[in-house]
mmCIF file of C-alpha atoms in Angstrom:
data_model
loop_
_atom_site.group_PDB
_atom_site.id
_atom_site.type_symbol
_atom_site.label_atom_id
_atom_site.label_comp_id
_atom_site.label_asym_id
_atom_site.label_seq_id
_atom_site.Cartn_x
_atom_site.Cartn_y
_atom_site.Cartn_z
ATOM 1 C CA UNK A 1 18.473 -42.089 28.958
ATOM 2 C CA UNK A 2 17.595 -39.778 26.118
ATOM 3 C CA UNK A 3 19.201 -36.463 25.593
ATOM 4 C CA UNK A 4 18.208 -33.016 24.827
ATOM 5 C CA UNK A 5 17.123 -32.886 21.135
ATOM 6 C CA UNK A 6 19.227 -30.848 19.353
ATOM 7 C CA UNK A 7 18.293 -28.642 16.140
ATOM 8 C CA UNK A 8 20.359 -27.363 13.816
ATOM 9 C CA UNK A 9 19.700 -24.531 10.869
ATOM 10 C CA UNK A 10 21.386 -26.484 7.208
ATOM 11 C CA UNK A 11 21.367 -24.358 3.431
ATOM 12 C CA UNK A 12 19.139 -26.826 1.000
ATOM 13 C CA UNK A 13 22.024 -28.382 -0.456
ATOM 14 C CA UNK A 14 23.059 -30.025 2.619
ATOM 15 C CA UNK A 15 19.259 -31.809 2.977
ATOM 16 C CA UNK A 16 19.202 -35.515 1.454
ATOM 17 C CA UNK A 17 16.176 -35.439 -1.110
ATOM 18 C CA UNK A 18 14.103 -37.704 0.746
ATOM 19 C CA UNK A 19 13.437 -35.174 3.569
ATOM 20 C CA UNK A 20 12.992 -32.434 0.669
ATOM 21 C CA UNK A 21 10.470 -34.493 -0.178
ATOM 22 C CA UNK A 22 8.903 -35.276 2.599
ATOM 23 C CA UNK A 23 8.457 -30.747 2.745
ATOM 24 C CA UNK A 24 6.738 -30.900 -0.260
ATOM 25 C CA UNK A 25 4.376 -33.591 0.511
ATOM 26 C CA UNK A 26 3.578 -31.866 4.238
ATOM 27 C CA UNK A 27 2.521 -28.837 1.652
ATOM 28 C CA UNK A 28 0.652 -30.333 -0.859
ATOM 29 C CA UNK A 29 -1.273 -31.979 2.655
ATOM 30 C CA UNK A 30 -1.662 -28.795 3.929
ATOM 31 C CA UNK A 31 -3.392 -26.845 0.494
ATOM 32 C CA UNK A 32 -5.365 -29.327 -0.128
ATOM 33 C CA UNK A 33 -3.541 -30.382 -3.692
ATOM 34 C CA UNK A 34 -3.231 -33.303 -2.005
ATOM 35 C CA UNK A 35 -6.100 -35.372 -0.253
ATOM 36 C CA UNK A 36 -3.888 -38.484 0.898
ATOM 37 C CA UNK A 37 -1.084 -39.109 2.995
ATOM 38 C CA UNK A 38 -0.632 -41.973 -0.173
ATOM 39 C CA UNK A 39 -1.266 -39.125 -2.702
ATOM 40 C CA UNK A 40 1.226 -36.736 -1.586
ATOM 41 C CA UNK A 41 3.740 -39.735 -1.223
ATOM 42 C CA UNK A 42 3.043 -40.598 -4.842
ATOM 43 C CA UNK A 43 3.286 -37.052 -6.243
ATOM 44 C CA UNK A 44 6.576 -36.537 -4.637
ATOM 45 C CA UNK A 45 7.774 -40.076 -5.541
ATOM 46 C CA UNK A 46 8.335 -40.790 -1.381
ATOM 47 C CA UNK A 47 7.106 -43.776 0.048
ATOM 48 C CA UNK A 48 4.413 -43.571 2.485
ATOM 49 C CA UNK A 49 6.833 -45.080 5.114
ATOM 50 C CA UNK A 50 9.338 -42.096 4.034
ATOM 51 C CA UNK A 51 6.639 -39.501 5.054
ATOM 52 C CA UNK A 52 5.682 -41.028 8.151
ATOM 53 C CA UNK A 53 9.191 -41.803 9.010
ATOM 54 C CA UNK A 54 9.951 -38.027 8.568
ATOM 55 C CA UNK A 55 7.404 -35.676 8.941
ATOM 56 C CA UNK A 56 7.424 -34.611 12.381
ATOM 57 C CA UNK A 57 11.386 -34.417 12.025
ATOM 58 C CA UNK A 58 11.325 -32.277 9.473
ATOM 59 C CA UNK A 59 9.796 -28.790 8.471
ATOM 60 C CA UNK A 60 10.860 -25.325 6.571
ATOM 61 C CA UNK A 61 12.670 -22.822 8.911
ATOM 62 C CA UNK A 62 10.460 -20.218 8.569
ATOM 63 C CA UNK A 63 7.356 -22.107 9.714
ATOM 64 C CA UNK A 64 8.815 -22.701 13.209
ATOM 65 C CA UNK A 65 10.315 -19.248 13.493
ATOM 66 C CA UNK A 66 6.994 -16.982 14.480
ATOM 67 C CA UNK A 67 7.567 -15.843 18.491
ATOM 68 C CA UNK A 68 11.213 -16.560 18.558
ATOM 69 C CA UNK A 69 14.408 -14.710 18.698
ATOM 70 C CA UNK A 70 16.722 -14.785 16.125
ATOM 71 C CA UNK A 71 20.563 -13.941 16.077
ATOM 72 C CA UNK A 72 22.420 -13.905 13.326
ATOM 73 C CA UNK A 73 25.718 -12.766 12.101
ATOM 74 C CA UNK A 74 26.450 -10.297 8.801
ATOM 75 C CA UNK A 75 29.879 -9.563 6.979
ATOM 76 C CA UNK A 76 29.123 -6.456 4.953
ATOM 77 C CA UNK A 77 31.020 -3.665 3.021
ATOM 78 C CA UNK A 78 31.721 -0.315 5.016
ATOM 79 C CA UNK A 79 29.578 1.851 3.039
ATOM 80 C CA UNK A 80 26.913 4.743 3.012
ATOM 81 C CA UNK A 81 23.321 3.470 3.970
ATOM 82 C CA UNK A 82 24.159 -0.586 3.521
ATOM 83 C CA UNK A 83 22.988 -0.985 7.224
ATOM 84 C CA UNK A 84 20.171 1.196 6.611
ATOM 85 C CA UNK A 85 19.183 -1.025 3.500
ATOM 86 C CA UNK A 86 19.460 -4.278 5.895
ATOM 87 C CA UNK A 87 17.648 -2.435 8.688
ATOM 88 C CA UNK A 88 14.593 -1.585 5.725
ATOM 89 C CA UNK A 89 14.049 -5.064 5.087
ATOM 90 C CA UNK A 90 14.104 -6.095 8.361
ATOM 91 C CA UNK A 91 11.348 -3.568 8.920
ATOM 92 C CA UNK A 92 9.657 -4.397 5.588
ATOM 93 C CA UNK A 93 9.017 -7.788 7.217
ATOM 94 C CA UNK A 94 7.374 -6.531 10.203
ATOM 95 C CA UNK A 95 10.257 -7.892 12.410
ATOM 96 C CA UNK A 96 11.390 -6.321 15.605
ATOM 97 C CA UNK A 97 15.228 -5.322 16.326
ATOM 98 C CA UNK A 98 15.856 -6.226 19.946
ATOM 99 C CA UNK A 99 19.574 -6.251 19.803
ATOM 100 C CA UNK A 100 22.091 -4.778 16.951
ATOM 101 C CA UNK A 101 26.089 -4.901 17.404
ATOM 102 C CA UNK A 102 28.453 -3.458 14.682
ATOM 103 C CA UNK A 103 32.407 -3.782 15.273
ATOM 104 C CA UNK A 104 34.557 -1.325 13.750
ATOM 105 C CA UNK A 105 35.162 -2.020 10.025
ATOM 106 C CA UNK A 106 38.509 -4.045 9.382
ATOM 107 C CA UNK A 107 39.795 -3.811 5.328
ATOM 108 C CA UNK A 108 36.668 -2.250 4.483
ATOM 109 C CA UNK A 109 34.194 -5.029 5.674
ATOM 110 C CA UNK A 110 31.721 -4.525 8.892
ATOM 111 C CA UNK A 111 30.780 -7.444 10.903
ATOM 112 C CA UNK A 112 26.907 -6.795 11.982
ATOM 113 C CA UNK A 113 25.025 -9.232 15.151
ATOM 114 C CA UNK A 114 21.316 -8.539 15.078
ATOM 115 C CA UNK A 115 18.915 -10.403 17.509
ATOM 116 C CA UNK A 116 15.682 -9.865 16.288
ATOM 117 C CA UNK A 117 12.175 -10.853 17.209
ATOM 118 C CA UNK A 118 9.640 -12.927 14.799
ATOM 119 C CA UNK A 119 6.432 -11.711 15.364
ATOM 120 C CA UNK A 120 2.702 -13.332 14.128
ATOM 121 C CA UNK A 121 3.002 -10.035 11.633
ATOM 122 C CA UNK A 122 6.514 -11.023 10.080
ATOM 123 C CA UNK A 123 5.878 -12.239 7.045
ATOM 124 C CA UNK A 124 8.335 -15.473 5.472
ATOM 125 C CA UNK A 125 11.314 -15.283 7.665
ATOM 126 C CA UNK A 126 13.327 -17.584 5.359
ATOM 127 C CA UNK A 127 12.415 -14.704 2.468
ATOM 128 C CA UNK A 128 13.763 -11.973 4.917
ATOM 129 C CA UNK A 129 17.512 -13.578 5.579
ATOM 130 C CA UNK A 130 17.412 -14.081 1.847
ATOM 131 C CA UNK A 131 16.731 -10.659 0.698
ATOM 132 C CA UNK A 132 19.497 -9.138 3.444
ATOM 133 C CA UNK A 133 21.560 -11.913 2.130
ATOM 134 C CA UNK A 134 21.273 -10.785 -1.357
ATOM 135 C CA UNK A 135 21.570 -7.082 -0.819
ATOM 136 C CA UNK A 136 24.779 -5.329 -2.732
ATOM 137 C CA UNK A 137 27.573 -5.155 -0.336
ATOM 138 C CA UNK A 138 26.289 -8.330 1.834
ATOM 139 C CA UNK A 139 29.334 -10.955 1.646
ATOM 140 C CA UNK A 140 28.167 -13.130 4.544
ATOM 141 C CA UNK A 141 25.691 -14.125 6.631
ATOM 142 C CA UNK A 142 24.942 -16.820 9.227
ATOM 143 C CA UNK A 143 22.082 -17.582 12.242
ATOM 144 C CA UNK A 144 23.902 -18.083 14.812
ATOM 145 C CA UNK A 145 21.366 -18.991 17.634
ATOM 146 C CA UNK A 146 16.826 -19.351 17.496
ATOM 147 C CA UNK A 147 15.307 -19.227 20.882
#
């Protein structure tokens, strides 16, 4: 008997280049630079097999993210309008806050839980953890749960 599928949320890195791959063919599919499943396969150097084998298994976080609640964890420095700054973007993407949870700062750092809600209106959700993750002051930052 089959299990529950599980999914799990990996950094780039971590992904062999076959399933990279297998992204960028799915794109060049979907804007047209691409006409064939055997074009795309030769452009990114995949077999066709590869793509096949792949492609439903496989896809960029943000395009699965729209509707869903995220949670995620921060590790930030204790300073003057840092949250604000992470709240901004979060807003900046058209995102709603549904939960937020800051412990007392220990040494100077904050921890920060958000939950918030993808709407049709956020824009790249991948692009929005990035730009919180590269704000000054941000040391950390993980998704903890997408439901």
């Amino acid at each position: 008997m089959k299990g529950k599928e599980q999914f799990y949320v990996v950094k780039e890195k971590a992904v062999p280049e076959v399933l990279l791959k297998v992204v960028e063919a799915k794109k060049l599919l979907e804007t047209g630079k691409a006409a064939t499943v055997q074009e795309a396969a030769d452009l990114t150097g995949i077999s066709r097999s590869s793509f096949y084998k792949y492609k439903d298994d496989i896809s960029l976080f943000h395009e699965n993210t729209k509707g869903k609640k995220i949670t995620f964890v921060i590790q930030m420095n204790d300073q003057p309008g840092l949250l604000s700054d992470v709240l901004k973007v979060i807003a900046e993407y058209q995102a709603n806050i549904l939960t937020i949870h800051q412990t007392i700062p220990v040494n100077g750092v904050a921890s920060l839980t958000l939950c918030i809600d993808i709407l049709p209106t956020t824009g790249n959700s991948m692009s929005l953890f990035t730009d919180i993750e590269n704000l000054e002051g941000v040391h950390y930052m993980k998704i903890l749960a997408s439901e």
